Coordinates of C-alpha atoms (C1' of nucleotides) in Angstrom, one line a residue:
Chain A
M1 CA 33.0 141.4 128.0
T2 CA 32.4 144.7 129.0
T3 CA 31.5 145.2 125.5
E4 CA 28.9 148.3 125.9
V5 CA 25.3 146.7 125.1
K6 CA 23.2 149.4 126.1
Q7 CA 23.9 153.1 124.7
S8 CA 24.7 156.0 126.3
P9 CA 21.5 159.0 127.0
R10 CA 23.2 160.8 125.2
E11 CA 23.1 158.3 122.4
R12 CA 18.9 157.3 123.3
L13 CA 18.3 160.6 122.7
L14 CA 19.6 161.5 119.8
E15 CA 18.5 158.6 118.1
A16 CA 14.6 159.1 120.1
A17 CA 14.4 162.7 118.7
A18 CA 16.2 161.1 114.6
T19 CA 12.9 158.6 114.8
L20 CA 9.7 160.9 116.7
T21 CA 10.7 164.4 114.9
Y22 CA 11.1 162.4 111.1
R23 CA 7.8 160.3 112.4
D24 CA 6.3 163.7 113.7
G25 CA 7.5 166.5 112.5
V26 CA 10.3 168.9 115.0
G27 CA 7.1 170.0 116.8
I28 CA 7.5 166.6 119.4
G29 CA 7.5 167.6 123.0
V30 CA 10.4 167.4 124.4
E31 CA 9.1 165.2 126.9
A32 CA 8.0 162.7 124.7
L33 CA 11.6 162.8 123.2
C34 CA 12.8 161.9 127.1
K35 CA 10.2 159.2 127.6
A36 CA 11.2 158.1 124.6
A37 CA 15.0 157.7 124.7
G38 CA 14.3 156.7 129.0
V39 CA 15.7 159.2 129.8
S40 CA 14.6 161.9 132.6
K41 CA 14.6 165.9 131.7
R42 CA 16.7 166.7 133.8
S43 CA 19.4 164.6 132.7
M44 CA 18.7 166.1 128.8
Y45 CA 18.6 169.3 130.0
Q46 CA 22.4 169.2 131.3
L47 CA 22.8 167.5 128.1
F48 CA 21.8 169.7 125.6
E49 CA 21.6 173.1 126.1
S50 CA 18.3 174.2 124.8
K51 CA 15.8 171.5 122.6
D52 CA 16.8 173.0 119.8
E53 CA 20.4 172.1 120.0
L54 CA 19.5 168.5 120.1
L55 CA 17.0 168.8 117.9
A56 CA 20.5 170.0 115.4
A57 CA 22.7 167.6 117.5
S58 CA 20.2 164.7 116.0
L59 CA 20.6 166.1 112.6
E60 CA 24.1 166.5 113.1
R61 CA 24.6 162.7 113.8
R62 CA 22.0 161.3 111.0
T63 CA 24.7 163.0 108.7
S64 CA 27.5 160.4 108.6
A65 CA 25.1 157.7 108.4
Y66 CA 23.4 159.4 105.7
V67 CA 26.5 159.5 103.4
A68 CA 27.4 156.9 103.8
T69 CA 24.4 155.0 102.9
L70 CA 24.2 157.7 99.8
L71 CA 27.3 158.1 98.1
P72 CA 29.4 155.8 97.0
A73 CA 32.1 154.3 98.4
A74 CA 34.9 156.4 98.4
D75 CA 37.1 153.1 95.9
D76 CA 34.0 152.6 94.7
D77 CA 36.0 152.7 90.9
R78 CA 33.2 152.8 88.8
S79 CA 32.1 156.0 86.5
P80 CA 30.9 158.7 87.7
R81 CA 27.8 158.2 85.6
E82 CA 27.7 154.9 87.6
R83 CA 28.1 156.7 90.9
I84 CA 25.9 158.9 90.8
L85 CA 23.4 156.8 89.7
H86 CA 23.6 154.8 92.7
V87 CA 22.6 157.7 95.0
F88 CA 19.4 157.5 93.2
E89 CA 18.7 153.9 93.0
Q90 CA 20.0 154.1 97.2
V91 CA 16.9 157.2 97.5
E92 CA 14.2 155.1 95.1
S93 CA 15.0 151.9 97.8
E94 CA 14.7 154.1 100.5
S95 CA 11.8 155.1 99.3
G96 CA 10.3 151.6 99.0
A97 CA 10.5 151.6 103.5
P98 CA 6.9 151.9 105.6
E99 CA 8.1 154.7 107.5
F100 CA 9.2 157.1 104.3
Y101 CA 8.9 160.5 104.9
G102 CA 11.1 162.2 102.2
C103 CA 14.6 163.3 103.5
P104 CA 14.8 164.3 107.5
F105 CA 16.9 167.6 106.3
L106 CA 14.4 168.5 103.9
A107 CA 11.5 167.8 105.7
A108 CA 13.7 170.2 108.8
Q109 CA 14.3 173.0 107.3
I110 CA 10.7 173.0 105.5
E111 CA 8.6 173.2 108.3
L112 CA 11.6 174.6 110.7
K113 CA 11.0 177.8 108.1
D114 CA 14.0 179.5 110.2
Q115 CA 17.0 179.2 108.2
S116 CA 18.5 181.1 110.9
H117 CA 17.8 177.8 113.8
P118 CA 20.5 175.7 114.2
A119 CA 19.1 172.6 112.8
S120 CA 18.4 174.1 110.0
R121 CA 21.8 174.8 109.4
V122 CA 23.1 171.7 110.1
A123 CA 20.6 170.3 107.0
H124 CA 22.0 172.9 104.9
G125 CA 25.5 171.9 105.3
V126 CA 24.4 168.5 104.1
K127 CA 22.3 169.6 100.8
E128 CA 25.8 171.9 100.1
N129 CA 28.2 168.1 100.0
L130 CA 25.4 166.1 98.2
T131 CA 25.2 168.8 95.4
A132 CA 28.9 169.3 95.8
F133 CA 29.5 165.1 95.3
F134 CA 27.7 165.7 91.8
R135 CA 29.2 168.7 91.1
A136 CA 32.6 166.5 91.4
E137 CA 31.2 163.6 89.8
A138 CA 29.8 165.6 86.9
E139 CA 33.1 167.9 86.6
Q140 CA 35.0 164.0 86.0
G141 CA 32.1 162.8 84.3
G142 CA 33.2 165.7 81.7
A143 CA 30.0 167.4 81.8
S144 CA 29.4 170.1 79.1
D145 CA 28.0 171.9 82.5
P146 CA 28.9 170.9 85.9
G147 CA 27.4 173.6 87.8
L148 CA 24.3 172.9 86.1
L149 CA 24.0 169.8 86.4
A150 CA 24.2 169.2 90.0
R151 CA 21.9 171.2 90.8
Q152 CA 19.6 170.0 88.3
L153 CA 20.7 166.3 90.3
S154 CA 19.9 167.9 93.7
L155 CA 16.7 169.4 92.4
V156 CA 15.2 166.0 91.2
F157 CA 16.6 164.3 94.7
D158 CA 14.6 166.6 96.7
G159 CA 12.1 166.5 94.9
G160 CA 11.7 163.1 94.3
S161 CA 12.2 162.8 97.7
A162 CA 9.5 165.6 98.7
R163 CA 6.8 164.0 96.5
A164 CA 7.7 159.7 97.7
G165 CA 7.0 161.2 101.5
I166 CA 3.4 163.3 101.0
G167 CA 2.4 159.9 99.0
A168 CA 2.1 162.0 95.7
D169 CA 4.4 160.0 93.7
Q170 CA 6.2 156.6 93.2
L171 CA 10.2 156.9 92.9
T172 CA 9.9 153.7 90.9
G173 CA 10.4 154.7 87.0
L174 CA 10.6 158.0 87.9
I175 CA 14.3 159.0 89.1
A176 CA 15.6 156.8 87.4
P177 CA 14.8 157.5 83.7
T178 CA 15.2 161.5 84.9
V179 CA 18.6 160.9 85.9
I180 CA 19.7 159.6 83.3
T181 CA 18.3 161.8 80.8
L182 CA 19.9 164.8 82.7
L183 CA 23.8 162.8 82.3
D184 CA 22.9 162.6 78.2
A185 CA 21.9 166.1 78.1
A186 CA 25.5 167.2 79.7
G187 CA 27.1 164.2 77.8
V188 CA 27.9 162.5 81.3
R189 CA 28.7 159.0 79.3
Chain B
M1 CA -21.5 202.9 95.3
T2 CA -22.3 199.9 97.6
T3 CA -19.1 198.1 96.6
E4 CA -17.8 195.5 99.0
V5 CA -15.0 197.5 100.5
K6 CA -15.0 195.7 103.8
Q7 CA -14.0 192.0 103.4
S8 CA -16.3 189.5 105.1
P9 CA -14.9 187.9 108.7
R10 CA -14.8 184.6 106.8
E11 CA -13.2 186.6 104.0
R12 CA -10.4 188.1 106.6
L13 CA -9.7 184.6 108.1
L14 CA -9.6 182.8 105.4
E15 CA -6.3 185.1 104.0
A16 CA -5.0 185.3 107.9
A17 CA -4.3 181.4 108.1
A18 CA -3.9 181.7 104.1
T19 CA -0.7 184.4 105.5
L20 CA 0.2 183.3 108.8
T21 CA 0.7 179.1 107.8
Y22 CA 2.6 180.1 104.7
R23 CA 4.6 182.4 106.7
D24 CA 5.2 180.8 109.7
G25 CA 3.3 176.7 109.4
V26 CA 1.0 175.3 110.5
G27 CA 1.5 175.4 114.0
I28 CA 0.6 179.3 114.4
G29 CA -2.1 179.3 117.2
V30 CA -5.6 180.0 116.6
E31 CA -5.4 183.5 118.6
A32 CA -2.7 184.8 116.6
L33 CA -4.6 183.7 113.3
C34 CA -7.7 185.6 114.8
K35 CA -6.0 188.7 115.8
A36 CA -4.7 189.0 112.2
A37 CA -8.1 189.0 110.6
G38 CA -9.6 190.9 113.7
V39 CA -12.5 188.7 114.3
S40 CA -12.9 187.2 117.6
K41 CA -13.0 183.2 118.4
R42 CA -16.1 183.3 118.8
S43 CA -17.1 183.7 115.8
M44 CA -14.2 182.1 114.1
Y45 CA -15.4 178.9 115.4
Q46 CA -19.2 179.5 114.2
L47 CA -17.2 180.0 111.2
F48 CA -15.5 177.3 111.3
E49 CA -15.7 173.9 112.8
S50 CA -11.9 173.6 113.6
K51 CA -9.0 175.1 113.4
D52 CA -8.0 171.9 111.1
E53 CA -11.3 173.0 108.8
L54 CA -10.1 176.9 108.8
L55 CA -6.7 175.2 106.8
A56 CA -7.9 173.8 104.9
A57 CA -10.2 175.8 104.0
S58 CA -8.0 178.4 103.6
L59 CA -5.7 175.7 101.1
E60 CA -9.0 175.9 99.6
R61 CA -9.6 179.1 98.3
R62 CA -6.2 179.2 98.1
T63 CA -6.7 176.4 94.8
S64 CA -8.3 178.6 91.5
A65 CA -5.8 181.5 92.7
Y66 CA -3.0 179.8 92.2
V67 CA -4.3 177.5 89.3
A68 CA -5.3 181.1 87.6
T69 CA -1.9 181.8 88.3
L70 CA 0.9 178.9 87.1
L71 CA -1.4 177.6 84.4
P72 CA -2.1 179.3 81.3
A73 CA -5.3 180.7 80.0
A74 CA -7.9 178.6 78.8
D75 CA -7.9 180.4 75.4
D76 CA -4.1 180.7 75.0
D77 CA -3.7 178.8 71.7
R78 CA -0.2 178.4 72.4
S79 CA 1.7 174.9 71.7
P80 CA 1.7 172.2 74.6
R81 CA 5.4 173.1 74.7
E82 CA 5.2 176.8 75.8
R83 CA 2.4 176.5 77.5
I84 CA 3.9 174.1 80.1
L85 CA 7.2 176.1 80.4
H86 CA 4.7 178.8 80.7
V87 CA 3.9 176.9 84.1
F88 CA 7.7 176.9 85.1
E89 CA 8.2 180.3 84.3
Q90 CA 5.6 181.3 86.7
V91 CA 6.9 180.2 89.6
E92 CA 10.7 181.2 88.3
S93 CA 9.0 185.0 88.6
E94 CA 7.3 183.8 91.6
S95 CA 10.4 181.7 93.4
G96 CA 11.6 185.8 93.1
A97 CA 9.2 187.4 95.6
P98 CA 11.1 188.1 98.8
E99 CA 8.4 186.2 100.9
F100 CA 8.4 183.1 98.6
Y101 CA 9.1 179.5 100.6
G102 CA 7.8 177.2 98.1
C103 CA 4.4 175.8 97.3
P104 CA 2.0 176.2 100.1
F105 CA 0.2 172.7 99.5
L106 CA 3.7 171.5 99.6
A107 CA 4.9 172.9 102.2
A108 CA 1.3 172.0 104.2
Q109 CA 1.0 168.2 103.6
I110 CA 5.5 168.2 104.8
E111 CA 4.2 169.7 107.8
L112 CA 1.8 167.9 108.3
K113 CA 2.3 164.6 107.5
D114 CA -0.9 163.0 108.5
Q115 CA -2.5 162.3 104.7
S116 CA -5.8 161.8 106.0
H117 CA -5.5 165.6 107.4
P118 CA -8.6 167.3 105.6
A119 CA -5.8 170.1 104.6
S120 CA -3.4 167.2 103.4
R121 CA -6.6 166.0 100.9
V122 CA -6.9 169.7 100.0
A123 CA -3.4 169.9 99.3
H124 CA -3.0 166.8 97.5
G125 CA -5.5 167.1 95.2
V126 CA -4.1 170.7 94.0
K127 CA -0.8 168.6 93.3
E128 CA -2.7 165.8 91.4
N129 CA -4.7 169.0 89.8
L130 CA -1.0 170.5 87.8
T131 CA 0.0 166.3 87.0
A132 CA -2.9 165.9 85.2
F133 CA -2.3 169.1 83.2
F134 CA 1.0 168.6 82.9
R135 CA -0.3 164.8 81.6
A136 CA -3.1 166.1 78.9
E137 CA -0.4 168.6 77.3
A138 CA 1.9 165.8 77.2
E139 CA -0.8 164.4 75.0
Q140 CA -1.1 167.0 72.9
G141 CA 2.1 168.1 72.7
G142 CA 3.4 163.8 71.8
A143 CA 5.6 163.3 74.6
S144 CA 6.9 159.7 73.8
D145 CA 5.2 158.4 77.9
P146 CA 2.9 161.3 78.6
G147 CA 2.4 159.7 81.9
L148 CA 6.1 159.9 82.7
L149 CA 6.8 163.5 81.6
A150 CA 4.0 164.6 83.9
R151 CA 5.2 162.8 86.5
Q152 CA 8.6 164.7 85.7
L153 CA 7.0 167.7 85.6
S154 CA 5.8 167.5 88.7
L155 CA 8.8 166.1 90.1
V156 CA 11.0 169.9 89.3
F157 CA 8.2 171.6 89.9
D158 CA 7.7 170.3 94.0
G159 CA 11.8 169.9 93.9
G160 CA 12.1 173.4 92.5
S161 CA 10.1 175.6 94.7
A162 CA 11.3 173.2 97.7
R163 CA 14.5 174.3 97.1
A164 CA 13.9 178.0 96.2
G165 CA 12.0 177.5 99.5
I166 CA 14.9 176.7 101.7
G167 CA 17.1 179.1 100.6
A168 CA 19.1 176.0 99.0
D169 CA 18.8 177.4 95.4
Q170 CA 17.9 179.5 92.7
L171 CA 15.8 178.8 89.8
T172 CA 16.5 180.7 88.2
G173 CA 19.0 178.9 84.9
L174 CA 18.1 176.1 86.4
I175 CA 14.4 175.3 86.5
A176 CA 13.7 176.5 82.5
P177 CA 16.5 173.9 81.1
T178 CA 15.6 171.0 83.2
V179 CA 12.8 170.6 81.8
I180 CA 13.7 171.8 77.9
T181 CA 15.9 169.2 78.0
L182 CA 12.7 166.6 79.6
L183 CA 10.4 167.8 77.2
D184 CA 13.4 167.3 74.6
A185 CA 14.1 163.8 75.7
A186 CA 10.5 163.5 75.1
G187 CA 10.1 164.4 72.0
V188 CA 7.3 167.4 72.9
R189 CA 8.6 169.7 70.5
Chain C
dA1 C1' -38.0 203.0 119.7
dT2 C1' -37.1 198.3 120.4
dC3 C1' -36.2 194.5 119.7
dT4 C1' -33.0 190.7 118.1
dT5 C1' -29.6 189.4 116.4
dT6 C1' -24.3 189.9 115.1
dG7 C1' -20.1 189.8 117.1
dG8 C1' -15.4 191.5 119.4
dA9 C1' -13.1 191.9 124.2
dA10 C1' -12.3 188.4 127.4
dA11 C1' -12.4 185.1 131.0
dC12 C1' -12.1 180.6 131.2
dC13 C1' -11.4 175.0 130.6
dG14 C1' -7.6 171.3 130.5
dA15 C1' -4.3 170.1 128.4
dT16 C1' 0.2 170.8 126.8
dC17 C1' 4.4 173.6 125.8
dG18 C1' 10.1 174.0 127.3
dG19 C1' 12.7 174.4 130.7
dT20 C1' 13.9 174.5 135.8
dT21 C1' 13.8 172.6 140.4
dT22 C1' 12.9 169.5 144.4
dT23 C1' 13.8 164.5 145.9
dC24 C1' 14.3 160.0 146.1
dT25 C1' 16.6 156.3 144.4
dT26 C1' 20.5 153.1 141.3
dT27 C1' 25.0 153.5 140.4
dT28 C1' 29.8 154.1 141.9
dC29 C1' 34.0 154.4 142.8
dT30 C1' 37.7 153.9 147.6
Chain D
dA1 C1' 30.9 149.3 153.7
dG2 C1' 30.6 154.3 152.5
dA3 C1' 31.2 158.1 150.8
dA4 C1' 30.1 160.1 146.5
dA5 C1' 27.9 160.8 142.6
dA6 C1' 24.4 160.5 139.1
dG7 C1' 20.0 159.8 137.1
dA8 C1' 15.2 158.8 137.0
dA9 C1' 10.8 160.2 138.5
dA10 C1' 7.5 164.0 139.5
dA11 C1' 5.9 168.1 141.2
dC12 C1' 6.7 172.8 139.2
dC13 C1' 6.5 177.0 136.7
dG14 C1' 4.2 180.7 133.0
dA15 C1' 3.3 180.9 129.3
dT16 C1' 0.9 178.8 125.1
dC17 C1' -2.6 175.6 123.0
dG18 C1' -7.4 174.2 120.7
dG19 C1' -11.5 175.5 121.5
dT20 C1' -15.7 176.7 124.9
dT21 C1' -18.3 180.3 127.6
dT22 C1' -19.7 184.9 129.0
dC23 C1' -20.6 189.8 128.7
dC24 C1' -21.6 193.8 126.8
dA25 C1' -21.7 196.7 122.4
dA26 C1' -23.1 197.6 117.5
dA27 C1' -26.3 197.1 114.4
dG28 C1' -30.7 195.8 111.8
dA29 C1' -34.6 194.8 111.5
dT30 C1' -39.7 195.8 112.8

DNA sequence: ATCTTTGGAAACCGATCGGTTTTCTTTTCT
DNA sequence: AGAAAAGAAAACCGATCGGTTTCCAAAGAT
């Protein structure tokens, strides 16, 4: 079998960037990234324009796996209410993992500050997609104000992941009751 | 009059650190901090043990003004519900300012990652104090589960300030309805 | 007026930053 | 086997990092 057991340098770089920037912040050095990936700086700089582009590509790559983990499957035939709750069950269970620091996209935006940074733009798009998902479900579920509910859910999502990430609180017993209260108030049964 | 028109080097450093780390992140250089404060590095290092201690002291100094801005006055005789809403009105109005990047304490913790960093500890204490305030008001207001409500309010507080800080959303029309829904659900009238 | 303290300016330290270039080894294709 | 492409290792670049030290001017105290 000629199955690719070993990832390409490009993939190893993207994965190392995802892991290390999540754990240590976007201030991590290029040298450390390359060493972790087992790739020379020379190779890195002919695969990516700059460190900033590597970070952006790394976040971009995380996107599909991230939404796949959080969102219910496309053929999921549960109610909108249950599909929304599914997202928060996922983040609650993820938050129990030993190395959980909250949503990596939110963290990247806060650390970078600059909203025009390529990685910030990617993260911004992810956030918009999540809010759009909430909004679609809210509409389907007959929410009194779907736009408001979607924003509220995103608010709880980011707040919860941020607070869990800095060790300010546990999501257990907090996030589900909160979401249910908001769903009830919006008339989504 | 011999009123102090000019602050001490220590105060100027604390203020410069507050401003610049909030705007540019905790990765800001010592050189830039000293230049902004009009203080030599020599003086800085005999006023503070290290950059980390300066950051911690700067956050510490912000604390009193921060809670004074957010929390209602001690002699405020409004109801717990109104006193809680007061906090969110304050953050909503602050979020309209041109240079608003969300709660500086939350940002510092996320950027530093290390929870044992002296500045992280200071920030952690501020968060605990705010949650304690919410809890006391929740108890006073007869909330069905004061501990839960307090955590929910802190969740909304941090989520809102984070999302507004990264430009993901506006707090206007979002945070007040959310808090009211939670207060109503907890039975705080 | 002299002495001592304060503190700003700036050189300096080793380390690291993002990024480039050279060298040499490994792989791959023919 | 031999030529050619790829890539890892590492030196190197100027700039900046946190932090220290030297030097000298200004301010205060006696």
